[in-house]
XYZ file of C-alpha atoms in Angstrom:
606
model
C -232.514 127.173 116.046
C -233.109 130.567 117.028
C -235.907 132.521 119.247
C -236.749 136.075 118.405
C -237.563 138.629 120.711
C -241.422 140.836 120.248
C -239.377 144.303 121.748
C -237.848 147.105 119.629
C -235.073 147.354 122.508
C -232.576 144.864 124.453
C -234.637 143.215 127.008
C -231.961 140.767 128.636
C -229.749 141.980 131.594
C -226.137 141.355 131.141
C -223.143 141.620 133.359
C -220.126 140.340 133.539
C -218.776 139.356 137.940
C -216.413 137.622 138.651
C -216.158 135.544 134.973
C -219.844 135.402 134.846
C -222.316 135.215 131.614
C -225.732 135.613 133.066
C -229.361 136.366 131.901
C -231.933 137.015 134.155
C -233.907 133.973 135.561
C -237.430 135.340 134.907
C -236.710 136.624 131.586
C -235.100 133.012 130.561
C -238.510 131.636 131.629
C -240.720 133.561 128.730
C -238.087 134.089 126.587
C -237.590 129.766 125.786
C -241.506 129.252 127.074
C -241.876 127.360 123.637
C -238.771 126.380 122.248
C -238.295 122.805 122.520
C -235.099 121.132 123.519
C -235.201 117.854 120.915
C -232.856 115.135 120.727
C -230.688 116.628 118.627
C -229.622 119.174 120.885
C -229.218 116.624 124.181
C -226.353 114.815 122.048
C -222.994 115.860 123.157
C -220.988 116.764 120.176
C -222.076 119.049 117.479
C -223.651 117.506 114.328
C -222.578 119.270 111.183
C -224.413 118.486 107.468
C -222.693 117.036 104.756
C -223.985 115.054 101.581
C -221.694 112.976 100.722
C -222.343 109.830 98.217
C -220.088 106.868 99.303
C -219.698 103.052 99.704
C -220.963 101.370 102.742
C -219.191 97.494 104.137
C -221.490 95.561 106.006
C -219.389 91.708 106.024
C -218.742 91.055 102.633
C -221.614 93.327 101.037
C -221.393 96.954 99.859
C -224.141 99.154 99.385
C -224.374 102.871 97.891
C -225.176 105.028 100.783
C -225.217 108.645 101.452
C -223.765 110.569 104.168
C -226.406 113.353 106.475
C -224.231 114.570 109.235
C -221.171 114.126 111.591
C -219.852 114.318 114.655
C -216.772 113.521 116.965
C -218.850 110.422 118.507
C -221.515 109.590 115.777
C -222.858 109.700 111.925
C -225.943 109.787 110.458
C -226.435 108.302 106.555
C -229.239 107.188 104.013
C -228.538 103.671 102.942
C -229.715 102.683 99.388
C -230.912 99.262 98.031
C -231.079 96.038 99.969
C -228.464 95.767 102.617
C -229.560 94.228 105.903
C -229.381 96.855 108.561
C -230.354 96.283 111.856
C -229.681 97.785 115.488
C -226.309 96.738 116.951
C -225.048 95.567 113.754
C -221.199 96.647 112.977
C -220.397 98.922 110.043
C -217.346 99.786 108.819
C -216.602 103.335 107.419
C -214.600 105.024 104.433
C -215.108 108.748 103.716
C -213.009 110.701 102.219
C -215.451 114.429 102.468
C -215.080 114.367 105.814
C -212.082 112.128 106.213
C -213.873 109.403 108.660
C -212.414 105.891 108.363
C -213.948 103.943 111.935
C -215.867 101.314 112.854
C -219.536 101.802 114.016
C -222.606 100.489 115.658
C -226.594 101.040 114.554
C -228.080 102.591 117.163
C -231.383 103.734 115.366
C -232.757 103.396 112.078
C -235.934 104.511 110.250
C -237.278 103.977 106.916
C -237.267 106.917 104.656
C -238.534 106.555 100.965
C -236.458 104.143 99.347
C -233.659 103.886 101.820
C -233.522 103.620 105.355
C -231.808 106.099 107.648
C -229.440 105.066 109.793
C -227.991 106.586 113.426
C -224.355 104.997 113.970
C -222.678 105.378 117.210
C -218.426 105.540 116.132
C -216.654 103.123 118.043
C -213.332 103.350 119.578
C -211.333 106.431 120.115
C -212.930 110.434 119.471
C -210.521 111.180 116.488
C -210.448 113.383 113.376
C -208.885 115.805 110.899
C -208.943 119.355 112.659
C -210.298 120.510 109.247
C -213.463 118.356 109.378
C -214.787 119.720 113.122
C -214.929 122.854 115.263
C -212.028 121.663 118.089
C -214.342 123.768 120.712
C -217.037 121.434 120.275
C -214.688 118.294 121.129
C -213.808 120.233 123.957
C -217.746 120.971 124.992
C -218.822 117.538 124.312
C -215.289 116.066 126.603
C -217.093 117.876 129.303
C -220.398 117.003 128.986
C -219.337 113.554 128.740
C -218.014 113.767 132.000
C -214.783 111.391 130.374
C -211.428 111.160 131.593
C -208.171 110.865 129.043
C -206.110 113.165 127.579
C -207.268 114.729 123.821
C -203.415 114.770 121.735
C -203.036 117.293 118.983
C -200.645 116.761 116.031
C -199.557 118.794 113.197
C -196.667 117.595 111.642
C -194.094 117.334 114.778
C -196.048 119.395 116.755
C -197.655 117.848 119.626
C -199.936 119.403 122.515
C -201.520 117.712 124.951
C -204.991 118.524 127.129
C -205.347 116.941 130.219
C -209.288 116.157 130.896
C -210.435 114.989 134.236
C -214.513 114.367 134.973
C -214.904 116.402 131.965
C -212.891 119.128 133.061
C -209.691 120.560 131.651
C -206.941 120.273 134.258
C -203.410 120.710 132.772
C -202.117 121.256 128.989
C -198.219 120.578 127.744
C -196.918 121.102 124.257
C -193.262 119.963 122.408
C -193.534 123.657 120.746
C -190.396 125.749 122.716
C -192.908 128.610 122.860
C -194.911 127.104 124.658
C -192.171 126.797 127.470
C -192.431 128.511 130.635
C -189.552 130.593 130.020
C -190.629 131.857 126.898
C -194.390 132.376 127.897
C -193.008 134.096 130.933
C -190.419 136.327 128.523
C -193.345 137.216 126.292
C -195.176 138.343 129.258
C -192.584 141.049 130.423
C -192.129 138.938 133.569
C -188.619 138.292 133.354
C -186.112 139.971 130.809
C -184.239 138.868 128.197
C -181.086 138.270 130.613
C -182.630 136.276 133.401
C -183.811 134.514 130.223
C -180.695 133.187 129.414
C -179.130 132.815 132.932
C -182.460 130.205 133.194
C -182.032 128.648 129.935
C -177.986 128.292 130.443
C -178.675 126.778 134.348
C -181.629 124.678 132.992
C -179.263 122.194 131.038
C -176.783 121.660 133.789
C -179.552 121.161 136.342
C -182.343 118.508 136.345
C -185.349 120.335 137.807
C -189.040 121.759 136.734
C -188.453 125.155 135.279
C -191.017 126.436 137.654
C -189.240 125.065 140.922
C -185.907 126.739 139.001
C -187.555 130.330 138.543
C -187.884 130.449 141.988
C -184.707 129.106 143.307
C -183.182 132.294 140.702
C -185.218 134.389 142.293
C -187.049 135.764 139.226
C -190.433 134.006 140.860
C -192.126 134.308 143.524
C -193.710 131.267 145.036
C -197.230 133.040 145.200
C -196.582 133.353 141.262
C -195.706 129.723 140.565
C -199.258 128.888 140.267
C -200.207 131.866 138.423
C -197.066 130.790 135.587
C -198.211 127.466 135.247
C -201.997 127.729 134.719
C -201.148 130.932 132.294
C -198.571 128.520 130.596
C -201.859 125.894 130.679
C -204.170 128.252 129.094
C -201.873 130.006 126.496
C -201.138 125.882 124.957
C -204.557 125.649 124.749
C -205.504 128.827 122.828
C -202.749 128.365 120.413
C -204.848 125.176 119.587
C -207.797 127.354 118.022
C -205.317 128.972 115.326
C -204.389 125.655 114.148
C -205.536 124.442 110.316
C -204.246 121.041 109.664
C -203.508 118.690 111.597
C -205.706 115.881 113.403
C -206.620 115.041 117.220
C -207.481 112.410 118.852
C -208.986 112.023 122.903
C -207.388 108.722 124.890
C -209.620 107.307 127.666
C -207.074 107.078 130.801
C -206.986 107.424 134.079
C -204.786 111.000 135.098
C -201.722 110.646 136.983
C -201.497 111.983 140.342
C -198.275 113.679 139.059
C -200.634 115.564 136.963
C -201.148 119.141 137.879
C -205.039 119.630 138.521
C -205.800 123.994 137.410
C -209.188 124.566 137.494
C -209.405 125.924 133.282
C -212.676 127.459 132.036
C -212.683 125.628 128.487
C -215.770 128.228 127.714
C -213.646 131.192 128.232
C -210.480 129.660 126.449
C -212.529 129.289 123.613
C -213.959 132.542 123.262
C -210.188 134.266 124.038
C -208.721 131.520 121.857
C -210.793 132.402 118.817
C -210.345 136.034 119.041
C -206.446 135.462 118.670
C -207.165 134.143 115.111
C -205.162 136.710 113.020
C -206.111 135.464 109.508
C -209.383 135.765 107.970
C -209.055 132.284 105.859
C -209.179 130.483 109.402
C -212.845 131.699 110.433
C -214.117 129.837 106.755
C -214.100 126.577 108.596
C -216.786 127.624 111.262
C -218.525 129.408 108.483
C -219.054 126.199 106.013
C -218.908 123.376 109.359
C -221.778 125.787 110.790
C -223.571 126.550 107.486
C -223.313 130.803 108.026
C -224.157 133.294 105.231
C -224.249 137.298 106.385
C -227.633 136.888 106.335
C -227.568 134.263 109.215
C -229.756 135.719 112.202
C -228.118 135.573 115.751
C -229.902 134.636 118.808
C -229.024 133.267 122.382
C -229.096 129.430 122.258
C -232.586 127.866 123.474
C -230.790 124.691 125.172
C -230.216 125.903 129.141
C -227.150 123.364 128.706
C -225.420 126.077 126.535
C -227.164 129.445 127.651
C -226.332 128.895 130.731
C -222.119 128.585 130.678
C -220.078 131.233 132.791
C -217.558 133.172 130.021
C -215.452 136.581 130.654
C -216.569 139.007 128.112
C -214.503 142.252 127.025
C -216.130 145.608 126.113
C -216.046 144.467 122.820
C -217.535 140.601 123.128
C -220.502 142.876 125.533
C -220.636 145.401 122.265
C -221.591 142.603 120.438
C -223.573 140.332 122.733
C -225.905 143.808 122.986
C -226.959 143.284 118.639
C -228.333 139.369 119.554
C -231.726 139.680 119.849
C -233.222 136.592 117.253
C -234.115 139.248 114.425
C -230.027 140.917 113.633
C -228.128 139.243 110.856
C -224.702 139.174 110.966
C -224.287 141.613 108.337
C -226.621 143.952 109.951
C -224.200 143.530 113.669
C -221.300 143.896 111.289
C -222.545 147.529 110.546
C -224.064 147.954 114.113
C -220.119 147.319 115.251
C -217.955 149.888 116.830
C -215.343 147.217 115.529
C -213.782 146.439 112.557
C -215.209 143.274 110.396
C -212.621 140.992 111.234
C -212.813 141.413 114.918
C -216.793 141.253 114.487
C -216.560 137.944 113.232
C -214.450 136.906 115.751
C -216.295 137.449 118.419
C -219.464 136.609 116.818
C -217.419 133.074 115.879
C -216.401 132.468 119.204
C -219.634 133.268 120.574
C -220.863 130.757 118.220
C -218.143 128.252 119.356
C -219.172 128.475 122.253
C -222.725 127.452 121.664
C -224.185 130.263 124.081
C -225.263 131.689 121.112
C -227.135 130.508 117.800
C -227.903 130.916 114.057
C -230.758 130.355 112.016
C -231.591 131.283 108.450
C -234.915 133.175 108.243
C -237.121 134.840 110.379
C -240.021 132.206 109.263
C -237.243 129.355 111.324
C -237.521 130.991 114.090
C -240.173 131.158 117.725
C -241.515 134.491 118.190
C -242.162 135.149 121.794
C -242.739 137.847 123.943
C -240.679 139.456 126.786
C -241.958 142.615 129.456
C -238.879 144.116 129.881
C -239.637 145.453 133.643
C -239.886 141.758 134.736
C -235.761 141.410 134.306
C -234.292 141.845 137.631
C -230.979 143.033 137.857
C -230.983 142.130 141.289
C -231.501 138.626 140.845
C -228.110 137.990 139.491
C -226.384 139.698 141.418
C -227.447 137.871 144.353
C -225.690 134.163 142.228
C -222.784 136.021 141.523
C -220.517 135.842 144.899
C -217.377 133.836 144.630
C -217.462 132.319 148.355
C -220.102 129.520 148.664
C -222.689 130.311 150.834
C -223.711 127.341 153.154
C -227.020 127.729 151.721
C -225.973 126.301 148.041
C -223.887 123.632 149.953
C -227.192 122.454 151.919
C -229.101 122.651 148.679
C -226.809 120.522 146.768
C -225.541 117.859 150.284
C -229.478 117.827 150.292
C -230.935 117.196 147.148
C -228.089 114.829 146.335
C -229.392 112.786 149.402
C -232.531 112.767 148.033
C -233.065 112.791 144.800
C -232.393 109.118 144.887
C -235.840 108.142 146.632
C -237.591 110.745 144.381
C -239.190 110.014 140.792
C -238.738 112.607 137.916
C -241.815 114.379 138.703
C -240.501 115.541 142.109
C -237.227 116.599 141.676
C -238.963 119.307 139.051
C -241.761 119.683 141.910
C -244.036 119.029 139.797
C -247.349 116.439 139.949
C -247.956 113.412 137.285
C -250.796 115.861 135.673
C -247.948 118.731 134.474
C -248.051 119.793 131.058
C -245.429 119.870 129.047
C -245.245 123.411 128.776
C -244.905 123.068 132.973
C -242.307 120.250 132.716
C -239.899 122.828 129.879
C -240.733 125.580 132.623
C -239.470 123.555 135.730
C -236.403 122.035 133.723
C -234.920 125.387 132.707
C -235.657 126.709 136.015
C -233.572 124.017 137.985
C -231.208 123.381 135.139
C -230.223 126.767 135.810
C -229.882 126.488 140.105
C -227.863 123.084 139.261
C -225.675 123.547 136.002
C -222.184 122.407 137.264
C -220.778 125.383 134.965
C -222.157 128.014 137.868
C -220.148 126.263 139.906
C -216.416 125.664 138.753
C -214.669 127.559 141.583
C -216.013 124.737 144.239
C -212.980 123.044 145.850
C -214.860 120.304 147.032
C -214.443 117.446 144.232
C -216.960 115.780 146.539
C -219.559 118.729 145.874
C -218.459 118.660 142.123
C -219.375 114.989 142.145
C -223.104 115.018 143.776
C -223.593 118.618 141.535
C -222.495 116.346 138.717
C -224.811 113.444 139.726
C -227.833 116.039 140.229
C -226.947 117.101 137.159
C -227.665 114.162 135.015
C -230.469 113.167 136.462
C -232.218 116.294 135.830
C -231.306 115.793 132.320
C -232.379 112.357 132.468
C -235.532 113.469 133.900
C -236.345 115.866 131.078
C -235.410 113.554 128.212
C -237.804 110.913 129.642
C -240.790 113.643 130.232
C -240.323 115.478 127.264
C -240.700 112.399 124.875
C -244.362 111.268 124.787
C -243.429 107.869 124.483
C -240.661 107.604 127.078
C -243.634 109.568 129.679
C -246.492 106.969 128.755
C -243.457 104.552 130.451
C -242.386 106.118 133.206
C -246.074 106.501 134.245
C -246.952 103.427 133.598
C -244.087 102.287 135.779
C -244.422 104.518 138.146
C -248.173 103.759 139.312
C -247.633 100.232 139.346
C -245.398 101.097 142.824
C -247.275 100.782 145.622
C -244.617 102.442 147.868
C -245.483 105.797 149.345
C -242.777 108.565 149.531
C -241.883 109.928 152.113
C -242.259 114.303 151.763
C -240.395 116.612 151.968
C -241.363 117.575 155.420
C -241.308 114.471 157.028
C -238.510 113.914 156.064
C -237.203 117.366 157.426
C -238.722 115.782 160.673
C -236.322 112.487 160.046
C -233.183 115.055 159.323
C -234.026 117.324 162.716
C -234.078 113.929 164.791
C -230.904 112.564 163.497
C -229.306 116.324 163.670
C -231.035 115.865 167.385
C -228.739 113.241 168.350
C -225.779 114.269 166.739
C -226.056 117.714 168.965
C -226.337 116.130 172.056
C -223.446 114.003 171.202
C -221.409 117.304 170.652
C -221.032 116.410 166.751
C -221.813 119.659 166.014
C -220.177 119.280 162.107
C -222.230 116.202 161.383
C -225.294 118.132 163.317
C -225.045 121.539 161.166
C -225.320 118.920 157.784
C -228.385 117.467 159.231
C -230.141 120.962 160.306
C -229.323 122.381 157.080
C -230.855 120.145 155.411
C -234.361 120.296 157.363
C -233.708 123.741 156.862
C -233.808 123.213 153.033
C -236.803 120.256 153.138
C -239.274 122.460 155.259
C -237.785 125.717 155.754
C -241.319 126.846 158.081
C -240.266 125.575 161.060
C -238.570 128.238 163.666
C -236.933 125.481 165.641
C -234.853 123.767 162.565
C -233.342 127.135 162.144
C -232.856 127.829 165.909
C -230.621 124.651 166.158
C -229.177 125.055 162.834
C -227.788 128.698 163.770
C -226.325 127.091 167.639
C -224.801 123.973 165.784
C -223.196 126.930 163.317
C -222.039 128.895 166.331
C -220.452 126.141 168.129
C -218.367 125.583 164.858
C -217.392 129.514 164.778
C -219.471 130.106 161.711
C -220.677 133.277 163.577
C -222.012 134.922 160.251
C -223.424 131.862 158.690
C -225.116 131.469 163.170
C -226.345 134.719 162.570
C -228.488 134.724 159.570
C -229.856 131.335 160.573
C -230.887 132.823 163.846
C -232.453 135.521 162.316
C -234.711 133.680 159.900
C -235.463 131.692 162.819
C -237.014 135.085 164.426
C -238.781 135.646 161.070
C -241.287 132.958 161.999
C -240.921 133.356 165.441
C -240.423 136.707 166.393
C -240.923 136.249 170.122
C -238.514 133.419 170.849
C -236.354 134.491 174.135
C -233.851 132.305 173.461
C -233.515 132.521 169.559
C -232.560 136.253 171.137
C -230.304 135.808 173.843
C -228.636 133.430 170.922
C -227.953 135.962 168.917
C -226.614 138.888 171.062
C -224.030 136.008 171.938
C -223.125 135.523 168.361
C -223.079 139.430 167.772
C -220.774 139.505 170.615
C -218.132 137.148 168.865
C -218.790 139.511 165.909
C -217.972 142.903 167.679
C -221.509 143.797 167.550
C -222.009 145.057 171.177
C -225.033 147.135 170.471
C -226.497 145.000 168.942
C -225.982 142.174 171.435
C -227.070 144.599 174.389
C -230.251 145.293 172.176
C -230.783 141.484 171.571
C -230.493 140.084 175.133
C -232.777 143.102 176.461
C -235.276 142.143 173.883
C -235.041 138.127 175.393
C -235.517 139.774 179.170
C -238.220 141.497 178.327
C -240.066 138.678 176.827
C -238.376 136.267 179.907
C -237.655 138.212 182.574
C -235.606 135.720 184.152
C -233.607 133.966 181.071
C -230.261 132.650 182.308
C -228.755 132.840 179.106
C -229.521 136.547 178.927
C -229.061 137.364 182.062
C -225.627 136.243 181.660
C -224.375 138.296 178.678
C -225.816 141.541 180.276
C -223.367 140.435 182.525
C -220.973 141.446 180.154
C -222.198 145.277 179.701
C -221.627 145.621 184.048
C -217.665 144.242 184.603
């Protein structure tokens, strides 16, 4: 499904920091303000259509049914006649258009005419022919799964391997001998052809890991080992994209500890892995799996879950990305293109892939909207764009994951039981965007990744309850039955600042700068909660993180002599004496006699 944009020019902002995909916060708001998000699109794995008449075996009856659409994890069919079909009943499944052959469960059915139609979840493992399904979408719907295994790929006696941890892609390995270090690093122009063979000739008389071997040779550098092996990671998985025939299959496991853990975008190796296709019979697949004609129109996808993925564009994926605007046809960007056909496809295809983008048919499919240009700030994304992690995200997310728990689904979207819907789609895409775990894939705290994770699905869980009228009229119901009261936001900032209290005085000053942070976050009007949060900072060394904690503290209270004195301390450890001379004559004027001052002018007279 597609939105179109009311503008005769491109009213998103796009930039690309730091491996970032981003489109303005405010615009997002008005731009999706009425596209729904349905069930369809909260299901993991991409459903593609097919009709396809077969034989259904339920026990010892058959039945003529007729297959609607696939997936890696589910099916959807008509049956015909009489068969007794119930939820949680077992079916067993022959196709041959797709090849499927699994067992599944009814998970939903609903009479249609003279059949009934029938959702079936597959059970057992994700497996398929590579000809039958996009691969990128088994690798989208891995992640949002949040699963653990490894997803094998076979061709004949070729077999690669993608290690998946959490939902994220770790570590790759491959019986293909290019896909060796030595020849990945050859291809590269990192080594030459005769440390090549030294390696290769020292490598069978030696039992070691080629990358532990480069090194001791001297043709790596141990600062490079890491760069090798994730480039040897990411190159196994792109070569999976070019690949026709063959079949895969993902293996719930638990990861070995032997395992290396890389940090892989599986966004971006889909759109680079795509654009390495170098045969024009290998795009047909996502052409008939997605249903595209030329005269498909392209638009941004109107699921946050998708829009809002971090991918590395080129000049020529930004070339592109600048012709999506809900009204274009493909043909119409293939002419627009600075490019050549082929590599307009490909991008568009990987785009596609991807799912940041979408298709749709007609201009009658799609939600016509409007968008004032001047309210797309540049400036906001710059501001999300900074690789470090500020300790303000940290609180957000240490805080909210505390939380959320003791909150219903109305207040983690701040919103009261009387929202509309049109305020519930509002609030979801605002916060899905502030807590999508893709913004965040450069965290090294797998503890952070875990609550993000957490907050993550039960925003989503939030938003499929809401949005259903059915599944609200429940939670409503359920929900003013409870006679407990909850505890706000600011008293329980209160609660935070007295436990941070204590923690202070006890000299606990990590434990204490958690705490104040998150008052800071739950009420952030109160002078003193930033005040202590900038001096449990500063005892820590944080000076920059102490300083800009002090100085919102002076925001609200502007007069506070020893917010002041403070902070010329903290400029001090920062080299700013200027500025600390300026800041503790500012707290002597205001308390002539401060001792804390007093004693850094101190400093200005040895």
């Amino acid at each position: 499904m597609c939105t179109s944009i009311s503008s005769t020019r491109v009213v998103f902002s796009l930039r690309t920091f730091s491996g970032y995909f981003f489109i303005s916060s405010k615009a997002i708001v008005k731009l999706y303000y009425n596209i729904p998000v349905d069930k369809r699109q909260r299901r993991h794995f991409r459903r593609y259509k097919k009709r396809s008449q077969f034989d259904l075996l339920l026990g010892n009856r058959t039945s003529r049914a007729e297959l609607i659409d696939y997936s890696a994890s589910g099916i959807g069919i008509i049956v015909e006649g009489s068969l007794p079909v119930t939820e949680g009943k077992v079916l067993t499944l022959t196709l041959s258009e797709p090849a499927i052959r699994t067992e599944g469960e009814i998970v939903w059915l609903r009479r249609t005419g003279p059949g009934v139609r029938v959702g079936i979840k597959k059970i057992g493992s994700l497996h398929g022919l590579l000809r039958d399904y996009i691969l990128a979408d088994v690798f989208i719907g891995l992640q949002r799964r949040r699963v653990t295994g490894i997803l094998e790929v076979r061709n004949g006696p070729l077999l690669k391997k993608v290690y998946v941890k959490d939902g994220e892609v770790i570590f790759s390995e491959s019986n293909q001998s290019d896909d060796d270090l030595g020849e990945i690093l050859l291809r590269e122009g990192k080594i030459n052809s005769t440390q090549y063979s030294h390696f290769k000739n020292v490598s069978k008389k030696i039992d070691k890991k080629h990358g532990t071997l480069f090194i001791e040779l001297g043709y790596l550098k141990p600062a490079q080992l890491v760069w090798a092996v994730r480039h040897q990671s990411e190159e196994i998985i792109m070569s999976l994209f070019g690949i026709e025939n063959g079949s895969f299959e993902f293996k719930e496991c638990q990861i070995s500890d032997k395992v290396i853990t890389l940090k892989l975008s599986p966004v971006n190796l889909i759109y680079k892995g795509i654009k390495r296709i170098s045969e024009p019979h290998k795009l047909r697949k996502i052409e008939n799996l997605l249903q595209l004609s030329d005269n498909s129109l392209m638009c941004f996808s109107p699921d946050p879950l998708n829009l809002f993925q971090s991918i590395t564009l080129d000049d020529a994926g930004r070339e592109v990305v600048s012709y999506i605007d809900g009204k274009t046809s493909i043909k119409d960007i293939l002419l627009l293109s600075h490019h050549n056909e082929f590599d307009t496809r490909k991008i568009l295809y990987a785009l596609l892939s991807t799912r940041i983008i979408d298709s749709g048919d007609s201009k009658s499919e799609l939600k016509h909207t409007s968008i004032n240009p001047e309210e797309i700030s540049d400036e906001d994304i710059d501001k999300k764009l900074r690789r470090a992690v500020p300790q303000e995200i940290i609180n957000k997310i240490e805080t909210t994951y505390t939380t959320f728990k003791n909150t219903g689904y109305y207040e983690i979207f701040g919103l009261r039981e009387s929202a509309s819907f049109d305020e519930i789609k509002r609030a979801y895409h605002k916060i899905v965007k502030e807590f999508h775990p893709d913004r965040y894939t450069y965290l090294d705290s797998d503890l952070l990744k875990s609550q993000l994770n957490t907050i993550f699905y039960f925003i989503t869980e939030a938003y499929a309850t809401l949005s259903d009228p059915e599944k609200k009229k429940q939670y409503d119901s359920q929900i003013s039955s409870k006679t407990v009261q909850k505890t706000s936001n600011i008293e329980l900032a209160k609660i935070r600042f007295e436990e941070a209290m204590n923690e202070f005085r006890n000299k606990n000053f990590t434990r204490s700068a958690e705490l104040f942070g998150q008052s800071v976050y739950l009420d952030s009007s109160i002078a003193n909660y930033h005040y202590y949060y900038g001096l449990s900072l500063e005892k820590l060394k944080r000076y920059k993180d102490a300083g800009r904690a002090l100085q919102k503290a002076l925001k609200i209270d502007p007069i506070n002599a020893d917010c002041l004195a403070e902070l010329g301390y903290v400029y001090l450890d920062l080299g700013f004496e200027a500025r600390a001379r300026n800041s503790f004559k500012k707290a002597l004027r205001l308390s002539p006699s401060h001792k804390r001052a007093s004693e850094g002018m101190r400093y200005f007279m040895k």
